[in-house]
CSV table of C-alpha atoms in Angstrom, one decimal:
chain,number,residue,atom,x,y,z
S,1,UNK,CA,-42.7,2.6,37.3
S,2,UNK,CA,-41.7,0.8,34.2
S,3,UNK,CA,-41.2,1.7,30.5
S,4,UNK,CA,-43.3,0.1,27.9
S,5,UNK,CA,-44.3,0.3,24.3
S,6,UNK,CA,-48.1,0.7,24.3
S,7,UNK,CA,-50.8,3.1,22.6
S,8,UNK,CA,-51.5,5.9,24.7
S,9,UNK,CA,-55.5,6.2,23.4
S,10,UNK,CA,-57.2,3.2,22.8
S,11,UNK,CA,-57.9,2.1,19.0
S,12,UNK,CA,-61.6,3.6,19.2
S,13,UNK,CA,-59.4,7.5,19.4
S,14,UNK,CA,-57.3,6.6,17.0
S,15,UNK,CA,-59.7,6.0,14.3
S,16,UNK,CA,-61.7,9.2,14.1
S,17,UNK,CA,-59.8,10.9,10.8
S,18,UNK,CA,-60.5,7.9,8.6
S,19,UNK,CA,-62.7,8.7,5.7
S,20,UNK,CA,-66.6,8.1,6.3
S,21,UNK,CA,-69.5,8.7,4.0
S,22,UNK,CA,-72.0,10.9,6.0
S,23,UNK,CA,-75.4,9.7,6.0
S,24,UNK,CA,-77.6,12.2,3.8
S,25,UNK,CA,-75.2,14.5,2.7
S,26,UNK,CA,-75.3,16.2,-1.1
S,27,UNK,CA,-72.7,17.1,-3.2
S,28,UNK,CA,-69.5,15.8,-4.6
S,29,UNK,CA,-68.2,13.2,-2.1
S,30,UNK,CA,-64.4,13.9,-0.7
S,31,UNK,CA,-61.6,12.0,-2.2
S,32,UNK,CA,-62.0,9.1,0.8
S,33,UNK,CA,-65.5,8.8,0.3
S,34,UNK,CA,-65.3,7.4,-3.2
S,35,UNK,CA,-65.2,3.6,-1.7
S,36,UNK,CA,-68.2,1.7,-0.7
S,37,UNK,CA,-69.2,1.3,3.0
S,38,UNK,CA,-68.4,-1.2,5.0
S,39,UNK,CA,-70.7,-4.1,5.6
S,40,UNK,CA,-72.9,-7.0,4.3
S,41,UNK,CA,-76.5,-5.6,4.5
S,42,UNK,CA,-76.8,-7.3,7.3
S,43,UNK,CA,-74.4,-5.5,9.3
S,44,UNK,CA,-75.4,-2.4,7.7
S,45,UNK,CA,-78.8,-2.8,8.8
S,46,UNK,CA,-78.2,-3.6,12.4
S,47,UNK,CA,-75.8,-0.5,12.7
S,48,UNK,CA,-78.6,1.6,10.8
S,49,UNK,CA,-81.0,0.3,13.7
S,50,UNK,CA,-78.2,1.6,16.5
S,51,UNK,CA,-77.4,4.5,14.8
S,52,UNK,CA,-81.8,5.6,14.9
S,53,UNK,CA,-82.1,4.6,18.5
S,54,UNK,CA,-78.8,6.7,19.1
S,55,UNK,CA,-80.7,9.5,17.6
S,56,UNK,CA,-83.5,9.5,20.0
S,57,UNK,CA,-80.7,10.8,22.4
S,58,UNK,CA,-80.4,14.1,19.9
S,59,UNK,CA,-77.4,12.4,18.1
S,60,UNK,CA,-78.7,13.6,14.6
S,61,UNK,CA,-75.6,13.3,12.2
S,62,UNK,CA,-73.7,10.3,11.4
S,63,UNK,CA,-71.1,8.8,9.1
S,64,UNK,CA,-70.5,4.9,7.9
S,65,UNK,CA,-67.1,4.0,7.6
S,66,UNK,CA,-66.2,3.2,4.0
S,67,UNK,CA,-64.0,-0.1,2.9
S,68,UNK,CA,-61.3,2.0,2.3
S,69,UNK,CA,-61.5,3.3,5.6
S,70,UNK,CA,-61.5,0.3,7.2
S,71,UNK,CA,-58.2,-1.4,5.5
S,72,UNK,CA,-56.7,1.5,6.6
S,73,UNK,CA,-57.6,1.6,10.0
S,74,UNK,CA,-56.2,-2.2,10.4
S,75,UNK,CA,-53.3,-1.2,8.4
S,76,UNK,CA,-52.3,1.6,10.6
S,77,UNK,CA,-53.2,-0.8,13.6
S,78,UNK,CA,-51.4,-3.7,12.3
S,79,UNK,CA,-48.3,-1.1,11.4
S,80,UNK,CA,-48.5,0.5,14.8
S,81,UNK,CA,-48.1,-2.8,16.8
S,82,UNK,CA,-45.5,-4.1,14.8
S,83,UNK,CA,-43.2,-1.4,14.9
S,84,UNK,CA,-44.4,0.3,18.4
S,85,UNK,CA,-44.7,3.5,19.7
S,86,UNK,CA,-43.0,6.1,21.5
S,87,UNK,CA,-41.6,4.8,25.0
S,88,UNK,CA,-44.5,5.2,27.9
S,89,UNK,CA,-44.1,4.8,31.4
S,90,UNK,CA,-46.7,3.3,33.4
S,91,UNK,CA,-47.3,3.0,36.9
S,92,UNK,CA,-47.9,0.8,38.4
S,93,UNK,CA,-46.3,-1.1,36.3
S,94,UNK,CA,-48.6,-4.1,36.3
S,95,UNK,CA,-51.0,-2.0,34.7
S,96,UNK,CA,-48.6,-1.8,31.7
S,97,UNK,CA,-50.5,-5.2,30.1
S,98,UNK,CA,-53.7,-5.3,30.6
S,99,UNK,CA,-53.7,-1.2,29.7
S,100,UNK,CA,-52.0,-2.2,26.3
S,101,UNK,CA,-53.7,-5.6,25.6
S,102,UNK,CA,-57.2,-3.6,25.9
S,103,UNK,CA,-56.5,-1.1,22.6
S,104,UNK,CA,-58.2,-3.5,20.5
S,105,UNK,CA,-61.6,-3.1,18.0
S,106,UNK,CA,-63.7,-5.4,16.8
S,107,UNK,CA,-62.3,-4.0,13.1
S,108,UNK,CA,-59.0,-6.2,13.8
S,109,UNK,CA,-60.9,-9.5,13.4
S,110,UNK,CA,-60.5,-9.3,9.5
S,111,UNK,CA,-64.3,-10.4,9.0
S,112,UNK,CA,-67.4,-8.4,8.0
S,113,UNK,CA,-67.5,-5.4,9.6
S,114,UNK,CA,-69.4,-2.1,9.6
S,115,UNK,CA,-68.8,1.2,11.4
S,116,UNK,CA,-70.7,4.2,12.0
S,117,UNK,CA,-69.7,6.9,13.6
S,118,UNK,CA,-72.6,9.9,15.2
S,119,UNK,CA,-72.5,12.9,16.9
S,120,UNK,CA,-74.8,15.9,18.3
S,121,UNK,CA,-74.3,19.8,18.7
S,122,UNK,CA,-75.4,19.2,22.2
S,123,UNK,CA,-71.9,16.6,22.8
S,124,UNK,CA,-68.5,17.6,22.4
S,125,UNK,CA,-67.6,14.0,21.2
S,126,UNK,CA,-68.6,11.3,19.6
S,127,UNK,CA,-70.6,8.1,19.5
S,128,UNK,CA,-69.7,5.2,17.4
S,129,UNK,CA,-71.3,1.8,16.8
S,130,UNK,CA,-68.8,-0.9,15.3
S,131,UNK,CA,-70.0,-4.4,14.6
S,132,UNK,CA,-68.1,-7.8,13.2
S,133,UNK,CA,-69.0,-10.8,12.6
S,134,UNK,CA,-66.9,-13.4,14.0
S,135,UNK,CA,-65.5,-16.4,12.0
S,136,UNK,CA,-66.7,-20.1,12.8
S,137,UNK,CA,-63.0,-21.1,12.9
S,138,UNK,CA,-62.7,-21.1,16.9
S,139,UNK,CA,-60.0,-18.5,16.6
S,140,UNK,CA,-61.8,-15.2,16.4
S,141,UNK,CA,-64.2,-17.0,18.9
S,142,UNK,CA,-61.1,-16.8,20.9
S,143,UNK,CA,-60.2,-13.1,20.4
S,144,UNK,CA,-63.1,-11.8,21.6
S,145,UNK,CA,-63.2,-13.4,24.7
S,146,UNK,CA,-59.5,-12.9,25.3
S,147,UNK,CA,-60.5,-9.1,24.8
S,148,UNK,CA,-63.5,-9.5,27.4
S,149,UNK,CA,-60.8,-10.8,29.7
S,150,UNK,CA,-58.7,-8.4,29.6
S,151,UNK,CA,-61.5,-5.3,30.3
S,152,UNK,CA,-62.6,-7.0,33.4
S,153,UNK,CA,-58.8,-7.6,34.5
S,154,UNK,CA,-58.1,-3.8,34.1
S,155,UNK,CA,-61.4,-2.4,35.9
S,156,UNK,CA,-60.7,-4.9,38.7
S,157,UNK,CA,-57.0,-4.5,39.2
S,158,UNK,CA,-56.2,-1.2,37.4
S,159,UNK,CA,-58.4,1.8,38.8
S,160,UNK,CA,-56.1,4.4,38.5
S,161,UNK,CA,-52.9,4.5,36.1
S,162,UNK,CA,-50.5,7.0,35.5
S,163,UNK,CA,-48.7,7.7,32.4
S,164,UNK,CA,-45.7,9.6,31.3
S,165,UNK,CA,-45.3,10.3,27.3
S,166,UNK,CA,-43.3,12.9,25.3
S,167,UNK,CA,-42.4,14.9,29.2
S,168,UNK,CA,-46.3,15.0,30.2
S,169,UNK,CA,-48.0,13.0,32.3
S,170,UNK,CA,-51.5,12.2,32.3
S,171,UNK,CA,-53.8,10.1,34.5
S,172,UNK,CA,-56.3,7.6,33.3
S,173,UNK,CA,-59.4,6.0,36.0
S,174,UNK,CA,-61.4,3.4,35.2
S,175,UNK,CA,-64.7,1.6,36.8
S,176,UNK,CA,-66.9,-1.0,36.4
S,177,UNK,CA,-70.6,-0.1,35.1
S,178,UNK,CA,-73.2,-1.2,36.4
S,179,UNK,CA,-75.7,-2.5,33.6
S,180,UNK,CA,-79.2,-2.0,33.9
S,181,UNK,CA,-80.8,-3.5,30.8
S,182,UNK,CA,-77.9,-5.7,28.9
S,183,UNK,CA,-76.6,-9.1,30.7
S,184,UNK,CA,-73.4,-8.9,32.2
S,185,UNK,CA,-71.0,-11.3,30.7
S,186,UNK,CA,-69.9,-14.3,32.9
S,187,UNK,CA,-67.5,-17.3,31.6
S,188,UNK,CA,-67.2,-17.5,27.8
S,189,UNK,CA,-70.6,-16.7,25.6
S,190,UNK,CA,-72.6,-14.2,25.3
S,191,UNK,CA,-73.4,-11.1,27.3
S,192,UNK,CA,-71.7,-7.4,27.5
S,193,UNK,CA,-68.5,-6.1,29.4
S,194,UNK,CA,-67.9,-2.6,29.8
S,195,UNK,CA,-65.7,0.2,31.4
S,196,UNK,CA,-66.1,4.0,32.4
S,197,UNK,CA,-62.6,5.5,31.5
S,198,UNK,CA,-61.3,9.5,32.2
S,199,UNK,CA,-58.1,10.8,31.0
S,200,UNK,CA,-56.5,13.7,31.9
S,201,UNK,CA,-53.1,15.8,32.8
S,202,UNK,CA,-52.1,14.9,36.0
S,203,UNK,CA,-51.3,18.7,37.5
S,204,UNK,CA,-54.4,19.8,35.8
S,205,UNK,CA,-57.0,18.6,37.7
S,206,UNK,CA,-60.3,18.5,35.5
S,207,UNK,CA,-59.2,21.1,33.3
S,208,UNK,CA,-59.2,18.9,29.6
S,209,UNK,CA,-60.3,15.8,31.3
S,210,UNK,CA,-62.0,13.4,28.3
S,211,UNK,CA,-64.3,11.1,29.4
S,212,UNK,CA,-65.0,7.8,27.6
S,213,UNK,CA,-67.5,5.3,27.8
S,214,UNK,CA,-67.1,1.8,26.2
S,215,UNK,CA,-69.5,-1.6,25.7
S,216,UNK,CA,-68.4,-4.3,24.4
S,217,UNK,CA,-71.1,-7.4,23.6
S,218,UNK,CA,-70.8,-11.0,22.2
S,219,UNK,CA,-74.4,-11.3,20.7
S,220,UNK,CA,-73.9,-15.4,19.4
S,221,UNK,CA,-71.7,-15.1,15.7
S,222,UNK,CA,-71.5,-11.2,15.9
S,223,UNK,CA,-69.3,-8.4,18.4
S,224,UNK,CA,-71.1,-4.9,19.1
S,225,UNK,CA,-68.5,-2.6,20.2
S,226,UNK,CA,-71.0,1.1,21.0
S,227,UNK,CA,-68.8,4.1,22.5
S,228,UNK,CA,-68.9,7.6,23.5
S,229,UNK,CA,-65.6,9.2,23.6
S,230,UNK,CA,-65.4,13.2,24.6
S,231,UNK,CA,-66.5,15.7,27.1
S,232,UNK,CA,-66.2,14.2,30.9
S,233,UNK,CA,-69.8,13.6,31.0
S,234,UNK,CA,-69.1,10.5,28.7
S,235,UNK,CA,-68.4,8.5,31.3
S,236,UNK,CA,-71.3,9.2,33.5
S,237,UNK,CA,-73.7,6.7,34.2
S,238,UNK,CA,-76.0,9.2,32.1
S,239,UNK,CA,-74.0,7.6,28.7
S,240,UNK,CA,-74.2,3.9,30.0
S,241,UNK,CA,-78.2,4.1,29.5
S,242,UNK,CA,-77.4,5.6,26.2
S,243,UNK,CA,-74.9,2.9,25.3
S,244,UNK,CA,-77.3,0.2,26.6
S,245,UNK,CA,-80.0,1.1,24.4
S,246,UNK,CA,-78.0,1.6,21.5
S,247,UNK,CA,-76.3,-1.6,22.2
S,248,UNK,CA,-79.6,-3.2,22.7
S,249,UNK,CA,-81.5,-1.8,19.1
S,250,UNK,CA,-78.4,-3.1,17.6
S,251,UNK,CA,-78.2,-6.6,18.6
S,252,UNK,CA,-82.1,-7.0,18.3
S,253,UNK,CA,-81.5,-6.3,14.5
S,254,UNK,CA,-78.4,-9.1,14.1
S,255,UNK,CA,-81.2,-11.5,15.5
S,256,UNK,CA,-84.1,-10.6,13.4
């Protein structure tokens, strides 16, 4: 086992108390809510198209991330890796890489970007859509398929890791998903990579297990990041359909 500096939840968890503006909602708008959304309308639009084929699935509220919302969450990302976390231990410890290099978001490109985050009383969790556009300067380009490398190498060579944080330890699986309607990514280009990801106390059993469930698709100029994070169910294969289709509704409105 080694000791490391890395971000026990990936950055998809650590965003969810950033301010959002909630999508048909009256009254006076919260403090956080006063910036514009996110987005070109383009991106707006295609995340708009996600978020009402997400509904289909009974996710009926939902919440774009605002401007403000999104410098912070860079900030806070950009602050976090700079000055590093509390120590984590990680076993095996050639896990400790690829499990740290793989708490990255689509936000952290610096381009257009839109976010929008849905849920339903039915799931104890939530959904979340997050698009960018990536930069014709070769090294965003680069990013994301650095990122797309490093999923696969932790499904294939990290199935099971254990962590130990502030005296608790906690074990996190993940597996490969098997896509049914989306092209697999292969090589550089275009296509989708994904993961199936549990987390829970290692004495515990299933008892607060969170399940997570996380696409991530190059779709030419533009990255589709759609996620369920939650209940254990989120990383059935239940959620990949769901994630699929939302993934799918979104990239068919970049194209259009």
């Amino acid at each position: 086992m080694i000791r490391t500096r890395t971000h026990l939840l990936p950055a998809l968890l650590l965003s969810t108390a950033l301010a959002v503006t909630s999508c048909g909602s009256d009254g006076d708008a919260a403090e956080g809510e006063q910036s514009p959304r996110a987005g070109s309308d383009r991106l707006v639009a295609a995340a708009e198209a996600g978020m009402e084929r997400a509904s289909t699935f009974g996710f009926d509220s939902a919440g774009f991330y605002t401007e403000a919302a999104v410098e912070e969450f860079r900030e806070q990302m950009e602050g976090s890796l700079a000055e590093g976390d509390a120590d984590v231990e990680v076993d095996p410890a050639t896990c400790a890489e690829p499990l740290a290099a793989v708490d990255w978001a689509p936000l952290l490109l610096g381009s257009d970007a839109a976010r929008v985050d849905f849920g339903s009383e039915t799931f104890t969790g939530t959904g979340s859509i997050e698009i960018a556009e990536i930069a014709d300067d070769g090294e965003a380009a680069a990013r994301v398929q650095q990122h797309m490398d490093h999923v696969r190498s932790l499904v294939e060579s990290c199935p099971q890791v254990r962590l130990t944080q502030m005296d608790a330890d906690y074990v996190l699986e993940f597996s490969e998903i098997e896509l049914e309607a989306l092209r697999p990514a292969e090589g550089d280009g275009d296509g989708t990579v994904g993961y199936a990801r549990t987390r829970s106390l290692a004495d515990a059993e299933e008892d607060g297990m969170i399940g997570a469930q996380i696409l991530f698709t190059r779709a030419g100029d533009d990255v589709v990041m759609v996620s369920f994070i939650g209940e254990p169910a989120a990383a059935q294969e239940e959620f990949t359909a769901m994630a699929e289709a939302v993934t799918a509704a979104t990239t068919e409105a970049l194209a259009d």
